[in-house]
Short mmCIF file of C-alpha atoms and ligand atoms in Angstrom, two decimals:
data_model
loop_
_atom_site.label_atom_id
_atom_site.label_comp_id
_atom_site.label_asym_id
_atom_site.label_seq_id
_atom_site.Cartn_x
_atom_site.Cartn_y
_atom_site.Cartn_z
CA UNK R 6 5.20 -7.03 -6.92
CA UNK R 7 6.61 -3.77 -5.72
CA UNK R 8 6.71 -2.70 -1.59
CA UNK R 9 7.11 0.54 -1.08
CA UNK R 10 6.77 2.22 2.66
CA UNK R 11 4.28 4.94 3.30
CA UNK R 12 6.08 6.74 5.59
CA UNK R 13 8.19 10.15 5.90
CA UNK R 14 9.99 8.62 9.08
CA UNK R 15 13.52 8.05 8.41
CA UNK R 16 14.40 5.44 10.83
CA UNK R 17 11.01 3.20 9.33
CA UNK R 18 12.57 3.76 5.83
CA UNK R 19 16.06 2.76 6.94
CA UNK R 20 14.86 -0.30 8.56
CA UNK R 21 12.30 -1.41 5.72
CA UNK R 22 15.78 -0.70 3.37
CA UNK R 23 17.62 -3.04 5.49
CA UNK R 24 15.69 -5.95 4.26
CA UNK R 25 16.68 -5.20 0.83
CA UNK R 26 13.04 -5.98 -0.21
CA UNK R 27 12.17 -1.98 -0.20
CA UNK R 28 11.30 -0.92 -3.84
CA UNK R 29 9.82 3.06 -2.88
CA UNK R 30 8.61 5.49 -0.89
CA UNK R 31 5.45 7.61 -0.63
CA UNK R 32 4.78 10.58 1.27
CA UNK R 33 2.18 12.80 2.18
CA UNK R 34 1.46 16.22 3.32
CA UNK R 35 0.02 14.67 6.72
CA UNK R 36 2.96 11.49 6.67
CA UNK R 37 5.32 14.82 6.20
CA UNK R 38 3.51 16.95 8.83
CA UNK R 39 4.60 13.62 11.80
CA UNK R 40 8.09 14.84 11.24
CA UNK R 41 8.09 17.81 11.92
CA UNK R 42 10.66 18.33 9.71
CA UNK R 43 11.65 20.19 6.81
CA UNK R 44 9.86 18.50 3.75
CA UNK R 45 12.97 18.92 0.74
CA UNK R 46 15.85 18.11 3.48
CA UNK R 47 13.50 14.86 4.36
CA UNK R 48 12.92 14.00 0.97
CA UNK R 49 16.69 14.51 -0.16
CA UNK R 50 17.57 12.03 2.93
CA UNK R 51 15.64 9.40 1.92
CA UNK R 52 16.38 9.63 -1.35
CA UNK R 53 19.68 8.78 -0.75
CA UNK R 54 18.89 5.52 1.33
CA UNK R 55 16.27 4.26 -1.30
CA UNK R 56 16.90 3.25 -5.02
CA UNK R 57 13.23 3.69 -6.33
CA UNK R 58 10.47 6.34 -6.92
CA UNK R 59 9.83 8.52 -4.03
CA UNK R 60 6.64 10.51 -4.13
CA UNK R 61 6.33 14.05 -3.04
CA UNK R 62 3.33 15.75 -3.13
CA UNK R 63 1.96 19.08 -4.34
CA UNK R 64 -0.27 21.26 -2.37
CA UNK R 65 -1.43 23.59 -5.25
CA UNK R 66 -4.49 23.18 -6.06
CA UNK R 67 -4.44 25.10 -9.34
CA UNK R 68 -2.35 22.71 -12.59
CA UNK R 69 0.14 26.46 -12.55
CA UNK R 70 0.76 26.10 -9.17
CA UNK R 71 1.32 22.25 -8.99
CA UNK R 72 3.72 22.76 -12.41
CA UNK R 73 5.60 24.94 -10.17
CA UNK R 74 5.98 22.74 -7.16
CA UNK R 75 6.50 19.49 -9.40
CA UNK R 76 9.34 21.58 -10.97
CA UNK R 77 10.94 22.55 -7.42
CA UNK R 78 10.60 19.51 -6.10
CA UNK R 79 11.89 17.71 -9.40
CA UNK R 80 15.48 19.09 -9.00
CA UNK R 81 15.93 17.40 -5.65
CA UNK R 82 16.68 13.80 -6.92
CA UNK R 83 15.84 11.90 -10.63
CA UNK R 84 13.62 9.32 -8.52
CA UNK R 85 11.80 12.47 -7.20
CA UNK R 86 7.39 11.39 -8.92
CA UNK R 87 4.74 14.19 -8.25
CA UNK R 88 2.20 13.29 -6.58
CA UNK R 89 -0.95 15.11 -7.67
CA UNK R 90 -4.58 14.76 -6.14
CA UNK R 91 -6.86 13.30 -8.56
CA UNK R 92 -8.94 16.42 -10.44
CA UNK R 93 -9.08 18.13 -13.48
CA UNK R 94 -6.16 20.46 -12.49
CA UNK R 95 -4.36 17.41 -11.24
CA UNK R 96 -4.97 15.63 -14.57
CA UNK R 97 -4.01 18.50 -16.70
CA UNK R 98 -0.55 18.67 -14.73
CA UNK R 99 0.24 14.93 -15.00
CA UNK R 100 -0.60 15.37 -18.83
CA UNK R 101 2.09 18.30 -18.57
CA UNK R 102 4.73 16.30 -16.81
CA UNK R 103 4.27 13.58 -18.86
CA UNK R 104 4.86 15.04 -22.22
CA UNK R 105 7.99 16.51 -20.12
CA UNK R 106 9.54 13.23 -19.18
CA UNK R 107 8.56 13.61 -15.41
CA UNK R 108 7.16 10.14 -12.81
CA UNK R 109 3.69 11.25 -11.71
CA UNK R 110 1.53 9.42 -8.78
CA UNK R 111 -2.09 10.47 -9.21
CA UNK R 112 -3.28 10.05 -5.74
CA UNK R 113 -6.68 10.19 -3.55
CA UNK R 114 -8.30 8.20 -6.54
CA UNK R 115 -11.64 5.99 -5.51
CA UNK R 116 -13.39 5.48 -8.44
CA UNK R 117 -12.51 2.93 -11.47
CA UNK R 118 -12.97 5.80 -13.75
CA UNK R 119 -10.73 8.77 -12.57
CA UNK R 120 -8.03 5.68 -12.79
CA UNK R 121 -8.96 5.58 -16.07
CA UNK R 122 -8.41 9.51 -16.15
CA UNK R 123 -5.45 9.12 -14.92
CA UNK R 124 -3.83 6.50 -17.11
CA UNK R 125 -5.09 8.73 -20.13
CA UNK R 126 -2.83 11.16 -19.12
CA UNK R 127 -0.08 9.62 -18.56
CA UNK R 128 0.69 8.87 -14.68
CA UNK R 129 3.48 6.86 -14.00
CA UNK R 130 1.31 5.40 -10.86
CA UNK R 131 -2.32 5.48 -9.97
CA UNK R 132 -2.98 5.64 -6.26
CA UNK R 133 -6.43 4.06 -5.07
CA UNK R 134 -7.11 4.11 -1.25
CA UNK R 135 -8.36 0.43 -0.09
CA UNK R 136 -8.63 1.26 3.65
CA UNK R 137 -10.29 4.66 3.47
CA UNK R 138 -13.09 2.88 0.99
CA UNK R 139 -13.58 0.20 3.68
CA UNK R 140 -13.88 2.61 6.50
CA UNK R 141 -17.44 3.92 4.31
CA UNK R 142 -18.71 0.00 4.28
CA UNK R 143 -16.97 -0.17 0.59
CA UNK R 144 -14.89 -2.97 -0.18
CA UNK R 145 -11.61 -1.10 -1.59
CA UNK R 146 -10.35 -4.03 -3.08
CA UNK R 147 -13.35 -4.42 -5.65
CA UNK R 148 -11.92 -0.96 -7.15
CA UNK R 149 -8.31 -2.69 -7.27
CA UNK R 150 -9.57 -5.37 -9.39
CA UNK R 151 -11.41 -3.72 -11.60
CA UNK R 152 -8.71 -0.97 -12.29
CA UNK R 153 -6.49 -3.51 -12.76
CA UNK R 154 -9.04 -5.35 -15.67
CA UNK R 155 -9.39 -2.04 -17.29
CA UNK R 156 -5.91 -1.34 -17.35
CA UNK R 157 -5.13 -4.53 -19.02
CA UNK R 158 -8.10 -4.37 -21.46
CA UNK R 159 -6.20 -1.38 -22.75
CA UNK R 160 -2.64 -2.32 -22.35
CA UNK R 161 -1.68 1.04 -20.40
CA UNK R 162 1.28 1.10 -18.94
CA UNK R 163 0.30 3.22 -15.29
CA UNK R 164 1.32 1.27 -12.46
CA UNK R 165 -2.06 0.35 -9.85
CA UNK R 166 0.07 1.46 -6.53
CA UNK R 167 -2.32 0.04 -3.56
CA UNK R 168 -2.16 2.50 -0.55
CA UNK R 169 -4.31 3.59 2.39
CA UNK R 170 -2.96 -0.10 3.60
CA UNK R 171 -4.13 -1.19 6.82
CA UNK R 172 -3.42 -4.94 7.02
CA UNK R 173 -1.36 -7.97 5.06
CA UNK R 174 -5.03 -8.94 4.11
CA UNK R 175 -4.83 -5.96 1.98
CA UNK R 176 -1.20 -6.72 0.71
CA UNK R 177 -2.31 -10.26 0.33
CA UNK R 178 -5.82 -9.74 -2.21
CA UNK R 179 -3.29 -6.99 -3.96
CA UNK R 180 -1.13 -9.67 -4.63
CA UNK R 181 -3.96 -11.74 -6.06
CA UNK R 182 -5.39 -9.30 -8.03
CA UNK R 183 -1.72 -8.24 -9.72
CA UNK R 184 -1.94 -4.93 -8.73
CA UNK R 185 1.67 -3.65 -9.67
CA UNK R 186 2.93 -1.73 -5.99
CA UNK R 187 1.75 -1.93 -2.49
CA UNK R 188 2.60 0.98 -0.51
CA UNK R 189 2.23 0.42 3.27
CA UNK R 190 3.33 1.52 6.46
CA UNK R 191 6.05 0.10 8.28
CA UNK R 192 4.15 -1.78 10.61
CA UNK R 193 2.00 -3.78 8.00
CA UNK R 194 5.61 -4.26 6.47
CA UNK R 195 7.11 -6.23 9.44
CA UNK R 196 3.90 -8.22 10.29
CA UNK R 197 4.37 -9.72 6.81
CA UNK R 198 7.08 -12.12 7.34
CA UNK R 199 5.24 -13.53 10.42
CA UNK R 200 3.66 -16.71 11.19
CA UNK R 201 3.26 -18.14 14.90
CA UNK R 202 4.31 -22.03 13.19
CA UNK R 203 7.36 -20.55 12.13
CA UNK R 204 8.15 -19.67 15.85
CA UNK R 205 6.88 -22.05 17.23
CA UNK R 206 9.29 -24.57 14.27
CA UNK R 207 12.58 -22.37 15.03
CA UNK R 208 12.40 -22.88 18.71
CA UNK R 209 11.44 -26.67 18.22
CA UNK R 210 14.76 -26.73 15.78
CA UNK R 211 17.15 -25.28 18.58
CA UNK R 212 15.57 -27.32 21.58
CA UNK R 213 16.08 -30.40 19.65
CA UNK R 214 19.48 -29.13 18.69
CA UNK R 215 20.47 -28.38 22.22
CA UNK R 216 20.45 -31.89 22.81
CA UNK R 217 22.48 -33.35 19.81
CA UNK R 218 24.82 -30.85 19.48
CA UNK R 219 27.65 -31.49 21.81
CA UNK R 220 27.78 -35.44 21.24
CA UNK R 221 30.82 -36.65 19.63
O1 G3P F 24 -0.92 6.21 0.84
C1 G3P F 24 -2.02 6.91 1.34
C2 G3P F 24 -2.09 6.73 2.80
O2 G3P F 24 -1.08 7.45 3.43
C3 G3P F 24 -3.39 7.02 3.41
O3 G3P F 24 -3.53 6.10 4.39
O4 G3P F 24 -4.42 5.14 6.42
O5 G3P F 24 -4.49 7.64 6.07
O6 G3P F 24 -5.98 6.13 4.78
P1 G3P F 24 -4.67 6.27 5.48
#
């Protein structure tokens, strides 16, 4: 399974690379906006502190205008994917960038059929939000599994990329499911390695250790 942090914040990227468990990055227009930062200078900086697909978004809303950005945006780094929002325009542009050699991320995506859609033509990743589905009484990781069961009935090759992650419960059921990426924020990333036992076991270790270790 892939991590990827879904963040814009350098020092949160940095960190998460640290661990050497750090696969990619997504942004967003309102991840972006926290920075207050220029958008291509961020993206070209963490670029060159991650090995993986970064995702940059388009703000077009027409598939000429999101060709244009994609294009733009392309030339800043090979592991730049356009992230297009999940309509007919959107489609029409992954389709594009497809046939062109280009890593899409079809994103905002809450139904098992525009994943479909979006496999069809070609995205590299599919982006379903689990957390915004559970904040309308939806359970967001029914529409992980069944994306995941339709994409293997037909043996496509678009990658399910989890996001809108709000706890390890939701990394943990992506895991069970198979869903190919989990893209979460840094937080969710950090809380995943702990366990009060382990704590609890480490400071057992040195107490007992403390005792032992300066008899000859
Ligand atoms: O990856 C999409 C994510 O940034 C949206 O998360 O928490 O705003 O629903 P959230």
């Amino acid at each position: 399974m892939k991590f990827f942090l879904d963040t814009a914040n350098i020092d949160e990227i940095k960190l998460a690379a640290a661990t050497g468990l750090l696969d990619g990055v997504t942004t967003n227009p309102s991840l972006v906006a926290k920075e207050k930062r220029n958008f291509r200078a961020a993206l070209k900086e963490i670029c060159g502190i991650v090995n993986g697909p970064i995702s940059a978004e388009v703000v077009s809303l027409d598939t000429k205008g999101m060709l244009k950005e994609a294009k733009d945006l392309a030339k800043i780094h090979e592991n730049i994917t356009i992230k297009l929002p999940m309509t007919w325009d959107g489609l029409k542009a992954c389709r594009e960038l497809y046939q062109e050699g280009v890593k899409t991320n079809l994103t905002l995506v809450f139904s098992p059929m525009q994943a479909l859609l979006a496999a069809k033509a070609g995205a590299t990743f599919v982006s379903p939000f689990v957390g915004r589905l559970d904040d309308v009484s939806t359970t967001g990781m029914d529409l992980i599994e069944q994306i995941v069961t339709i994409y293997e009935n037909y043996g496509y090759s678009t990658e399910v990329l989890v996001a809108s992650v709000r706890s390890p419960i939701h990394v943990l059921d992506a895991a069970l499911i198979g869903a190919h990426v989990v893209t979460m924020p840094w937080g969710i990333f950090q809380q995943l390695v702990k366990h009060p036992l382990t704590d609890i076991g480490i400071d057992r270790f040195l107490k007992d250790w403390d005792k032992v270790k300066n008899l000859k």
